[in-house]
Short mmCIF file of C-alpha atoms and ligand atoms in Angstrom, two decimals:
data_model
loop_
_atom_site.label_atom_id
_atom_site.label_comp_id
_atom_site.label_asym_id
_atom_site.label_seq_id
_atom_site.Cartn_x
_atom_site.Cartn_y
_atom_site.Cartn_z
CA UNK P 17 -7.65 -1.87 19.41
CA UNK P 18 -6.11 -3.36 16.24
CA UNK P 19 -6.02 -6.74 15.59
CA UNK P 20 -2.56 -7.35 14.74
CA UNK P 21 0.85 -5.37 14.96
CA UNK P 22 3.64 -5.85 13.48
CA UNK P 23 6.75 -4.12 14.79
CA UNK P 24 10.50 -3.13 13.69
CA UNK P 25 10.29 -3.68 10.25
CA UNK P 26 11.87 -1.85 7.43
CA UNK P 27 9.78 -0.17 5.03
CA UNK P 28 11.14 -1.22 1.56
CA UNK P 29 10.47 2.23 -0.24
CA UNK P 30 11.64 4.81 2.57
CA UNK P 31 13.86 2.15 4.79
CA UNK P 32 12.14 3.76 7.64
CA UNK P 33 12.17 1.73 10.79
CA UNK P 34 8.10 1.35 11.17
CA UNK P 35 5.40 -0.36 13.12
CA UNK P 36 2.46 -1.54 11.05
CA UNK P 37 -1.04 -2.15 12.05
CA UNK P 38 -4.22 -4.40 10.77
CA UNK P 39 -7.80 -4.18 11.56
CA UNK P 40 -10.42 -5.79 9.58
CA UNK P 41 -8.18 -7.10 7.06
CA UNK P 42 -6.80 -3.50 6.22
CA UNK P 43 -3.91 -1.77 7.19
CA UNK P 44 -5.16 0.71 9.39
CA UNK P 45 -1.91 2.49 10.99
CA UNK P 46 1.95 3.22 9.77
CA UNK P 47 3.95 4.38 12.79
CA UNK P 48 7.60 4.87 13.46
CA UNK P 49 9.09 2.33 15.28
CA UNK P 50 8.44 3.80 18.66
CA UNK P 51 5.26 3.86 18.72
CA UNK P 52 2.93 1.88 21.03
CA UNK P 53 -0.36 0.80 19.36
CA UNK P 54 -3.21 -1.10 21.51
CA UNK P 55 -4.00 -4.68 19.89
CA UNK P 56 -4.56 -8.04 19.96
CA UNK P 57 -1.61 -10.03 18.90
CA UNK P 58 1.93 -8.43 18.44
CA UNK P 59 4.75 -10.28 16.12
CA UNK P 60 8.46 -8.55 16.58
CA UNK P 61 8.82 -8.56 12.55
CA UNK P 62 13.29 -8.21 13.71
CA UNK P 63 14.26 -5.16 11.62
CA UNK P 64 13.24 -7.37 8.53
CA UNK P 65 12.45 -5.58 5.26
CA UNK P 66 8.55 -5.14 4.39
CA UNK P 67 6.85 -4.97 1.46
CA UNK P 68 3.76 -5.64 -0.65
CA UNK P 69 3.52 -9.40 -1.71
CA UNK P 70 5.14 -10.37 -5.03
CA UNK P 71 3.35 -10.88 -7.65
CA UNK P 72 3.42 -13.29 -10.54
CA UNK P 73 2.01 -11.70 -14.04
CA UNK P 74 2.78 -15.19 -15.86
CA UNK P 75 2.49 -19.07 -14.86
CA UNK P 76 0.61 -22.32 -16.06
CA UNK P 77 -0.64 -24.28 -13.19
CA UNK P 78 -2.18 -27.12 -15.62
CA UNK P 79 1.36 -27.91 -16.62
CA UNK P 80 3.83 -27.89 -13.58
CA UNK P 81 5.27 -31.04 -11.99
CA UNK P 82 4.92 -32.72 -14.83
CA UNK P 83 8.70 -32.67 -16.03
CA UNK P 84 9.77 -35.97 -17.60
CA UNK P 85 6.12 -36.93 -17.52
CA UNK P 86 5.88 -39.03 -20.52
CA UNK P 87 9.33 -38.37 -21.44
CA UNK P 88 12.11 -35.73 -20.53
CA UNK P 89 12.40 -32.78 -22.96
CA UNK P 90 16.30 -33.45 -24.07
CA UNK P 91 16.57 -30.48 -26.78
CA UNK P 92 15.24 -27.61 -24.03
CA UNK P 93 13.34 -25.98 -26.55
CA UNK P 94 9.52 -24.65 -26.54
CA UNK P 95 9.06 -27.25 -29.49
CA UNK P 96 9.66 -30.35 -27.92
CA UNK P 97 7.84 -29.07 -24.74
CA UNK P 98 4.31 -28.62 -26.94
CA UNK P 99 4.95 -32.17 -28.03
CA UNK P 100 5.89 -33.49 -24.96
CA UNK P 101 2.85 -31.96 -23.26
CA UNK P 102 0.34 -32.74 -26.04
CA UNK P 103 1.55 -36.22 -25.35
CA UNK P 104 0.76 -35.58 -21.25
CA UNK P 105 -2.37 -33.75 -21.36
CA UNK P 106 -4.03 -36.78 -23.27
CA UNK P 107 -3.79 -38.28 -19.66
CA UNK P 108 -5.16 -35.08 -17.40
CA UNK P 109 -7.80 -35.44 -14.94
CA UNK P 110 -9.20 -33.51 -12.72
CA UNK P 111 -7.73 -34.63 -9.56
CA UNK P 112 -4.47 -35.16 -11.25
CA UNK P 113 -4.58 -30.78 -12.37
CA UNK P 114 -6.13 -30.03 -8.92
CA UNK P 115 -3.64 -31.50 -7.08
CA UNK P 116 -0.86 -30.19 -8.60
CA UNK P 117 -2.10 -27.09 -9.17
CA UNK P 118 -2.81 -26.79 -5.49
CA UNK P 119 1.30 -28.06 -4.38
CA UNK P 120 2.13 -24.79 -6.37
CA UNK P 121 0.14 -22.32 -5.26
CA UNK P 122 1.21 -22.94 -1.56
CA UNK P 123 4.53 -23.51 -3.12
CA UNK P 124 4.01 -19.76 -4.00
CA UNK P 125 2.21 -18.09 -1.22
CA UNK P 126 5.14 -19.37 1.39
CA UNK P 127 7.52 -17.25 -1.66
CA UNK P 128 5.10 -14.52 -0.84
CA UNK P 129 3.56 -14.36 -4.13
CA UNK P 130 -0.41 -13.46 -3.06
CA UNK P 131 -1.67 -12.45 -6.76
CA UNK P 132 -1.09 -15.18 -9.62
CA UNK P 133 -1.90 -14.80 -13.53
CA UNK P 134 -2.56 -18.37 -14.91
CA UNK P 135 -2.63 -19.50 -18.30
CA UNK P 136 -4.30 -22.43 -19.05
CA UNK P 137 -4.51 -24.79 -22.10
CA UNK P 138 -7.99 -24.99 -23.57
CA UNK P 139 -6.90 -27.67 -26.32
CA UNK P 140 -8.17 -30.40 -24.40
CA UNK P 141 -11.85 -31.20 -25.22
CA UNK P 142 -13.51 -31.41 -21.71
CA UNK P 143 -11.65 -28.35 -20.46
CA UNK P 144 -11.04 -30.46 -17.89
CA UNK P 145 -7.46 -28.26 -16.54
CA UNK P 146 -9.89 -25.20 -17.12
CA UNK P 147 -12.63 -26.35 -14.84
CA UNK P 148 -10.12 -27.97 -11.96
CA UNK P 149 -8.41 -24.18 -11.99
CA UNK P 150 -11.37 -22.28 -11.61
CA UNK P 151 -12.61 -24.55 -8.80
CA UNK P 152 -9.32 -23.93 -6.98
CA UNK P 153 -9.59 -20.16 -7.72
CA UNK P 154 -12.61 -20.22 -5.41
CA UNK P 155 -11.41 -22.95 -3.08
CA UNK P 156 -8.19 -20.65 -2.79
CA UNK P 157 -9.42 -16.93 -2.77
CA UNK P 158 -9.08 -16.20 0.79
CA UNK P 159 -5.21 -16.68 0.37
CA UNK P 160 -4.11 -15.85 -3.43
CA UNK P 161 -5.86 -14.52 -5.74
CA UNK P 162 -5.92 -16.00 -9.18
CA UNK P 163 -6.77 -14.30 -12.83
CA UNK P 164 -7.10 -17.29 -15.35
CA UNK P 165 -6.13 -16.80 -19.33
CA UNK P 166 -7.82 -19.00 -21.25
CA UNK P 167 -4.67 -20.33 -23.70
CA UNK P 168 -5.33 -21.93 -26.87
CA UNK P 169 -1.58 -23.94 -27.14
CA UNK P 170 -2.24 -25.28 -30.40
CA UNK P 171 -3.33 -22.07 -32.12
CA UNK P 172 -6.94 -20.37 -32.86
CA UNK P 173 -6.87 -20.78 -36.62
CA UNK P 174 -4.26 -23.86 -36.84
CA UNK P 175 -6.60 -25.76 -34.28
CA UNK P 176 -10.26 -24.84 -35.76
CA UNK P 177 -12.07 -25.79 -31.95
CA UNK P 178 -10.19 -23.62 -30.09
CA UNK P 179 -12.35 -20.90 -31.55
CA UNK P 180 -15.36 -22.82 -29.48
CA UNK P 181 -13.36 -23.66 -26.62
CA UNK P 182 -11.71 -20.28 -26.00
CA UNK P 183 -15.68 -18.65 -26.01
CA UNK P 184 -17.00 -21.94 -24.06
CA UNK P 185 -13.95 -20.65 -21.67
CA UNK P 186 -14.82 -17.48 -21.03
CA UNK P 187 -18.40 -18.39 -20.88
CA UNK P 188 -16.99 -20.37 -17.66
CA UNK P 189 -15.40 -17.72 -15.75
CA UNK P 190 -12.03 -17.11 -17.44
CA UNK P 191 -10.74 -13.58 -16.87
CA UNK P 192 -8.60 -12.91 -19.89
CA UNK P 193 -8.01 -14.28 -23.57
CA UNK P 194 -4.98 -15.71 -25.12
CA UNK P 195 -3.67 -16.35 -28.39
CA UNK P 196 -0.30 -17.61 -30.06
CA UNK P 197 0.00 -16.01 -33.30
CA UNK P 198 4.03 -16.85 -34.51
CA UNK P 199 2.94 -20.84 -33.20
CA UNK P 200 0.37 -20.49 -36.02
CA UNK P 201 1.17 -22.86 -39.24
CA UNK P 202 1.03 -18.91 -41.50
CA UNK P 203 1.68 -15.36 -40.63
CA UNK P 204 -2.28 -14.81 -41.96
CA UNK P 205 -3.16 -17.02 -39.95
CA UNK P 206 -1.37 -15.64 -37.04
CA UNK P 207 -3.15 -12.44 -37.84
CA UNK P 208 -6.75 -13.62 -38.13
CA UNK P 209 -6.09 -15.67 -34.67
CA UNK P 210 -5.58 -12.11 -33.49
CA UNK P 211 -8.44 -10.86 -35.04
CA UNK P 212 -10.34 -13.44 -33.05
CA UNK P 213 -8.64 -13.16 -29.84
CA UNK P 214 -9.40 -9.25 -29.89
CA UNK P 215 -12.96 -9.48 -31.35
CA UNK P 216 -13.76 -11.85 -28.59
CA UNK P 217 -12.17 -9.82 -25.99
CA UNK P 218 -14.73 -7.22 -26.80
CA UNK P 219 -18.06 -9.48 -27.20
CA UNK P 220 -16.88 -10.62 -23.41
CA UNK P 221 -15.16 -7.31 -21.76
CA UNK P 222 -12.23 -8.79 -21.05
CA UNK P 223 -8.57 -8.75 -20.69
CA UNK P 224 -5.93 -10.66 -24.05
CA UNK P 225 -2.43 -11.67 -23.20
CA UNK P 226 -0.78 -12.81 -26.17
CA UNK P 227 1.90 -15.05 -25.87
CA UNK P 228 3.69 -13.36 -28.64
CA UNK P 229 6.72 -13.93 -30.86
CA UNK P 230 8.42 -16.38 -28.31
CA UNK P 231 10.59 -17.49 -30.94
CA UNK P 232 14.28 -17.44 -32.49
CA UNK P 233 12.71 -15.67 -35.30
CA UNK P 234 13.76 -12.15 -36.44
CA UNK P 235 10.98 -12.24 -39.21
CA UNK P 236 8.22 -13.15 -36.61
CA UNK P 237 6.35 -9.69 -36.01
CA UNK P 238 3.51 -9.87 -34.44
CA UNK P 239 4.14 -7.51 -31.67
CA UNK P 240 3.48 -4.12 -33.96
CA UNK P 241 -0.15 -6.06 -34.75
CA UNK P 242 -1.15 -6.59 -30.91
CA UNK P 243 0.11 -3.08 -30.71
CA UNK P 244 -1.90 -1.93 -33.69
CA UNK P 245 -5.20 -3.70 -32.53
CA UNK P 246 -4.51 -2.83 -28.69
CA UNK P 247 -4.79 0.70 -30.19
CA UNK P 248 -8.01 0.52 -32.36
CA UNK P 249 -10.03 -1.33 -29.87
CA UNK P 250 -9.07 1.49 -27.21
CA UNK P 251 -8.26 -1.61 -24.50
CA UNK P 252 -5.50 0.11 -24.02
CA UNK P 253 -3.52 -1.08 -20.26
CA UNK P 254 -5.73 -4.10 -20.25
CA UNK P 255 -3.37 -6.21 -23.08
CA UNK P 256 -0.43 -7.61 -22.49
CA UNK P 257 2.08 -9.45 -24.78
CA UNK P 258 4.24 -12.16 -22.84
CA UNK P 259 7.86 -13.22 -24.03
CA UNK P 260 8.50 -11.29 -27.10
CA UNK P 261 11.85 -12.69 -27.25
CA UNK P 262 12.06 -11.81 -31.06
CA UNK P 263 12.18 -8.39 -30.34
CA UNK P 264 15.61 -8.66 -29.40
CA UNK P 265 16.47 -9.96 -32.82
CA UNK P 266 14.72 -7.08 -34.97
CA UNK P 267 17.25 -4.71 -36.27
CA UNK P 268 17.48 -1.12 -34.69
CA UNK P 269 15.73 1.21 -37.31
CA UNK P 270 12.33 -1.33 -37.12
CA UNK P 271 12.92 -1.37 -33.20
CA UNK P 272 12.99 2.86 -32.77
CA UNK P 273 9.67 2.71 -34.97
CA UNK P 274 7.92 0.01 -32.95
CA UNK P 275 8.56 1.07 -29.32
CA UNK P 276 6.99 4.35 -29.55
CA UNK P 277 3.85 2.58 -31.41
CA UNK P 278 3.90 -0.34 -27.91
CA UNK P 279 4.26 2.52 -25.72
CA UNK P 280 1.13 4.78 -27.34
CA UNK P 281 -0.78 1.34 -26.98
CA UNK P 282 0.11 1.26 -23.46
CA UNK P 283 0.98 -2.72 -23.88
CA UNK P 284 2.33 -4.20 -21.11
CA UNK P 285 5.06 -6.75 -21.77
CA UNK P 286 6.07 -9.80 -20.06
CA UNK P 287 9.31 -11.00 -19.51
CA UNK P 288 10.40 -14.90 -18.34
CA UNK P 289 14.24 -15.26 -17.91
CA UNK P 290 14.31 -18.45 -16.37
CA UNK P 291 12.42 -19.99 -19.14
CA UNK P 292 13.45 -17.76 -21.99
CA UNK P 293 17.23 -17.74 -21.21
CA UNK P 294 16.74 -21.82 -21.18
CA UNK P 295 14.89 -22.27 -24.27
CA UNK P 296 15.98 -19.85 -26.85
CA UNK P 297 19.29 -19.11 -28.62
CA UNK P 298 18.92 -23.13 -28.81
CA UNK P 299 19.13 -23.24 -33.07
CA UNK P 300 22.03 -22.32 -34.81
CA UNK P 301 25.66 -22.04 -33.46
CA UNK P 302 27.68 -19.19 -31.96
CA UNK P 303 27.43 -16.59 -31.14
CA UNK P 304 24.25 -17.38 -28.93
CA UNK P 305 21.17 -15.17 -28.59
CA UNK P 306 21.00 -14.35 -24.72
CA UNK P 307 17.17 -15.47 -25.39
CA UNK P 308 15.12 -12.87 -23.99
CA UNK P 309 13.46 -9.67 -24.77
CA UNK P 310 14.60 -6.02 -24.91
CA UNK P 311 13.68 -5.39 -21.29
CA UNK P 312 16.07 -2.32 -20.54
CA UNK P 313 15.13 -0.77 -23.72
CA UNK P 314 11.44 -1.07 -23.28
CA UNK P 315 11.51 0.42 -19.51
CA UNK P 316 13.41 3.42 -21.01
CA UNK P 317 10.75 3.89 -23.47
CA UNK P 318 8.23 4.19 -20.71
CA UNK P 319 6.58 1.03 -20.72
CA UNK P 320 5.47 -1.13 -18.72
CA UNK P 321 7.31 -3.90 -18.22
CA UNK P 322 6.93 -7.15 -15.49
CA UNK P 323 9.26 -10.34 -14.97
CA UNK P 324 7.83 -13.55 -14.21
CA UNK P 325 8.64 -16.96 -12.92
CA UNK P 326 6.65 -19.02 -15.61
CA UNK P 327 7.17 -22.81 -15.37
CA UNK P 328 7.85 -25.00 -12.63
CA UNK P 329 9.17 -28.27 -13.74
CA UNK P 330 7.19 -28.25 -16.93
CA UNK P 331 7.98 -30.11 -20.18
CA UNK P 332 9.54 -26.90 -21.04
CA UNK P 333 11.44 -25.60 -17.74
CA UNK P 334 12.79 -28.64 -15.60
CA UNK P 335 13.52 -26.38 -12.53
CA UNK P 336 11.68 -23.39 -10.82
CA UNK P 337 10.35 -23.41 -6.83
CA UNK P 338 8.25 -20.46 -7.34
CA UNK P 339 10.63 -17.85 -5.56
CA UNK P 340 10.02 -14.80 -7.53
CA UNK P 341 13.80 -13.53 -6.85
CA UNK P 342 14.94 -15.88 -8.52
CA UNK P 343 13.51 -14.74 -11.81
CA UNK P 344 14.68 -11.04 -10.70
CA UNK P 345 17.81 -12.08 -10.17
CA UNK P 346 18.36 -14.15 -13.86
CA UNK P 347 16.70 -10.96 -15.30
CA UNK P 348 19.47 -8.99 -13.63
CA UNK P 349 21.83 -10.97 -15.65
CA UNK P 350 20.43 -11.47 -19.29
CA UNK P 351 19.21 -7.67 -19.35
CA UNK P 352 22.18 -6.33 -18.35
CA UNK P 353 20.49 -4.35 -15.37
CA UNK P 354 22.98 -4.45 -12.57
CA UNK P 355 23.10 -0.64 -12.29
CA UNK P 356 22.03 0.26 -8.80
CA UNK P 357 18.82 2.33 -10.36
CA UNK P 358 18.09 -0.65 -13.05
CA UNK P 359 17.75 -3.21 -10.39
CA UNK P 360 15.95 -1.29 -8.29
CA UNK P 361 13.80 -1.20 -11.51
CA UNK P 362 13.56 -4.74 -11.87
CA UNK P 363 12.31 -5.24 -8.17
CA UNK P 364 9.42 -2.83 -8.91
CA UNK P 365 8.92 -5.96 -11.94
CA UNK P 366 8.09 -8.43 -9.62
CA UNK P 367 5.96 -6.13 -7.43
CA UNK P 368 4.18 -2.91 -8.30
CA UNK P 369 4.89 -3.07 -12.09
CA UNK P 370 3.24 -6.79 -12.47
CA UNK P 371 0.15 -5.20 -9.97
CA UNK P 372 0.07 -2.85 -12.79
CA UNK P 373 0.14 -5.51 -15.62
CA UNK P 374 -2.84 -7.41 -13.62
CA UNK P 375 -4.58 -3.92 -13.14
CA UNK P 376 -4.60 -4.94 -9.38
CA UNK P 377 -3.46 -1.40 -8.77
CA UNK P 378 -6.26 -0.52 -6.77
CA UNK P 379 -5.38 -2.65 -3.96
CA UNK P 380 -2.38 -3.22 -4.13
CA UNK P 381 0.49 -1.29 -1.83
CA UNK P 382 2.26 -0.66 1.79
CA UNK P 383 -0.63 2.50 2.59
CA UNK P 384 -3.30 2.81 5.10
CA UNK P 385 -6.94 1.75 3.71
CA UNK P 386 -5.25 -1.03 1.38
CA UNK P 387 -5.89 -4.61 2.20
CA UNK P 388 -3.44 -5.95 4.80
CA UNK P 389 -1.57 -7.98 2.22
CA UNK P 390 2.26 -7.46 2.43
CA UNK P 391 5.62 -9.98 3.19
CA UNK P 392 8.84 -9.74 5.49
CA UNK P 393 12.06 -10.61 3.90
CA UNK P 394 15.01 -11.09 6.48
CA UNK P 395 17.35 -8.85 4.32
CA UNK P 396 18.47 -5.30 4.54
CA UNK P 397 17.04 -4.02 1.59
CA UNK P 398 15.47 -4.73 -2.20
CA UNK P 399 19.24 -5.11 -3.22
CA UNK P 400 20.26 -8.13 -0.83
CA UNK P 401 16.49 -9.73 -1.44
CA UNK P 402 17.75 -10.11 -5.27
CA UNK P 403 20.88 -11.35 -4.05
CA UNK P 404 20.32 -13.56 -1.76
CA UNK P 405 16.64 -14.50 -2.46
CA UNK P 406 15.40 -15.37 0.62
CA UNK P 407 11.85 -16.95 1.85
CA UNK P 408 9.77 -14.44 3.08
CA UNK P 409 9.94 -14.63 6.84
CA UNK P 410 6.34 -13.76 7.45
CA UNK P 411 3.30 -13.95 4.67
CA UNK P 412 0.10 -11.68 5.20
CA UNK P 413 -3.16 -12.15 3.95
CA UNK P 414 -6.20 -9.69 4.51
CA UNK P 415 -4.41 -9.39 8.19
CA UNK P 416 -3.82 -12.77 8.56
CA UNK P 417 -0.63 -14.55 8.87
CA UNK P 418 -0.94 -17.40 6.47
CA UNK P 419 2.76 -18.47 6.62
CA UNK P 420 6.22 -18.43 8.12
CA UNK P 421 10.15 -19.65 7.29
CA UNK P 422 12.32 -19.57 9.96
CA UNK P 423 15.87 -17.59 8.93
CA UNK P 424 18.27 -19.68 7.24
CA UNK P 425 21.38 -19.73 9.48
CA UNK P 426 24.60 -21.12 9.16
CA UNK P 427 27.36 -21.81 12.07
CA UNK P 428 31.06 -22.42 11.65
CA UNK P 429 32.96 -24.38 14.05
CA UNK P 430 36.33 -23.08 13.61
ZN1 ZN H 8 4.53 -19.44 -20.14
#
């Protein structure tokens, strides 16, 4: 007897018409759509398509809803949003972070989006956003599961007590280590903040995502040194740079020798269009940089690559609901992937490529023996979800149904 069934629904890899199963919180069967299995509860999932929740590799929680919040950030660029945010996290509690950091993660589950990475700003001398977000890790953990970076905003060397505050952070349960070399006041000091980041990755075992050369910059190279140290400290698949919007700047001969030294490193990179194709390309005049990194060219080189969301409403994205299709669908655009193959490619970077990025691998995936985690879109396959970008129908969590949209339906009277 399982304990629930789910019936008629598409599987999003073989479009096989398939029944699925859950017992204890795992998916125990995968049967064709005629099958009759014995069980508890039984939801008609209407021929929509199934998959494996999405998953978001790159978001702050400490920052969202807080657009306009002291003042609106008129320029759209990544500068003015540090200042207008230093300005707003003089002000943070820890009611005001818990409860918006709460809105968005249910914001996100009902998008289907079970697995979260979080950065979160350790400038602030209580650690006050730090301690709200691991309380609503716990609080939360049943439903979404949340990895926290610890993210020094102001810099490690150009802000001397982040160096305390990042250990202090880890110390209190943060999963990974951040750094923001090119936002450093020197290049040297960009690359001792690295040596930091890395060194402490190792006294702590665990995981560094840079945010790295999110800039306008084609002299800001700092990707080839996270590549470099990602190498000599043998961490290998468990660093990731986010953004790297510079590398689209870099001229050809310096990108052919840097790919194959990210892809020996096994780096993963992180891509935000919404964000990126908003907030760069901003100085200067025309023609505009399209604001976002070299994501075709770095799948083809065989690495690994994941889109995110990032901000929602944020002092440096106004807009964002936390629909991960959305961000699929701008990458689409600004990388130049409509090719039937290349979006097909950019679906797997808002699902199994990100579950790579967040080395959730393990359980993670449509199979039997895999946690019962997985989402029904009402669309006929992976190309009509980017689309149309629909809210999953039905969310699963270990077996349980922990939310449901109704289909959007329009009716003409003519
Ligand atoms: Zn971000």
């Amino acid at each position: 007897m399982f304990d629930l069934v789910i019936k008629n629904v598409k599987h999003f890899e073989t479009n096989q018409i398939i029944n699925i199963a859950v017992k204890n919180g795992e998916i125990s069967a995968i049967k064709e759509a005629d099958t009759d299995l014995e069980t508890l509860k039984e939801i008609d999932g209407q021929f929509d398509l199934i998959l494996p929740p999405f998953v978001e590799s790159h978001i702050h929680l400490d920052t969202v809803f807080t657009a306009g919040d002291p003042w609106w950030n008129e320029s759209g660029t990544v500068m003015e949003g540090i200042k207008v945010w230093n300005e707003r996290k003089k002000s943070l509690t820890y009611n005001d972070v818990k409860q918006r950091a709460l809105k968005v993660l249910r914001l996100l589950i009902v998008q289907g989006v079970l697995h979260v990475r979080a950065h979160v700003d350790i400038s602030d001398q209580n650690l006050t956003a730090l301690k709200a977000i691991l309380e609503i890790k716990e609080e939360m953990k049943d439903y979404i599961q949340l990895q926290i970076v610890a993210f020094p905003q102001d810099g490690i060397i150009s802000c001397k007590r982040n160096v305390e505050r990042l250990e202090e952070a880890l110390k209190l349960g943060a999963y990974a280590i951040g750094a923001i070399p090119h936002y450093e006041y020197t290049r040297e000091y960009g690359l001792k903040s690295l040596d930091i980041c890395f060194s402490l990755a190792e006294k702590y075992n665990c995981m560094i995502n840079v945010f790295c050369d999110e800039i306008d910059d084609s002299q800001s190279r700092f990707l080839d040194a996270v590549a470099a140290k990602t190498i000599e400290s043998g961490l290998y698949e468990r660093v990731t740079a986010s953004h790297a919007n510079a590398l689209s700047l870099y001229d050809e001969a310096y990108v052919e020798k840097l790919l194959p030294i990210i892809q020996k490193a096994k780096l993963n990179i992180i891509a935000c269009p919404l964000i990126s194709s908003s907030s760069q390309g901003r100085s200067g005049g025309f023609p505009k940089n399209r604001g976002i990194t070299r994501v075709k060219d770095l799948w083809n080189a065989g690495i690994n690559v994941s889109i995110a969301h990032d901000d929602i409403m944020t002092p440096f994205y106004p807009l964002g609901n936390g629909n991960m299709l959305q961000a699929a669908h701008m990458a689409v655009h600004v990388c130049h992937m409509t090719g039937r193959e290349e979006m097909e490619e950019v679906f797997n970077m808002i699902t199994k490529r990100a579950a790579k990025t967040l080395q959730i691998e393990e359980g993670y995936g449509l199979q039997i023996g895999k946690p019962a985690n997985f989402i029904t879109l009402p669309v006929h396959d992976k190309f009509e979800a980017i689309r149309l970008q629909p809210t999953p129908r039905l969310v699963v969590s270990r077996g349980n149904i922990i939310s449901s949209t109704p289909k959007n339906e329009s009716k003409l009277y003519f």
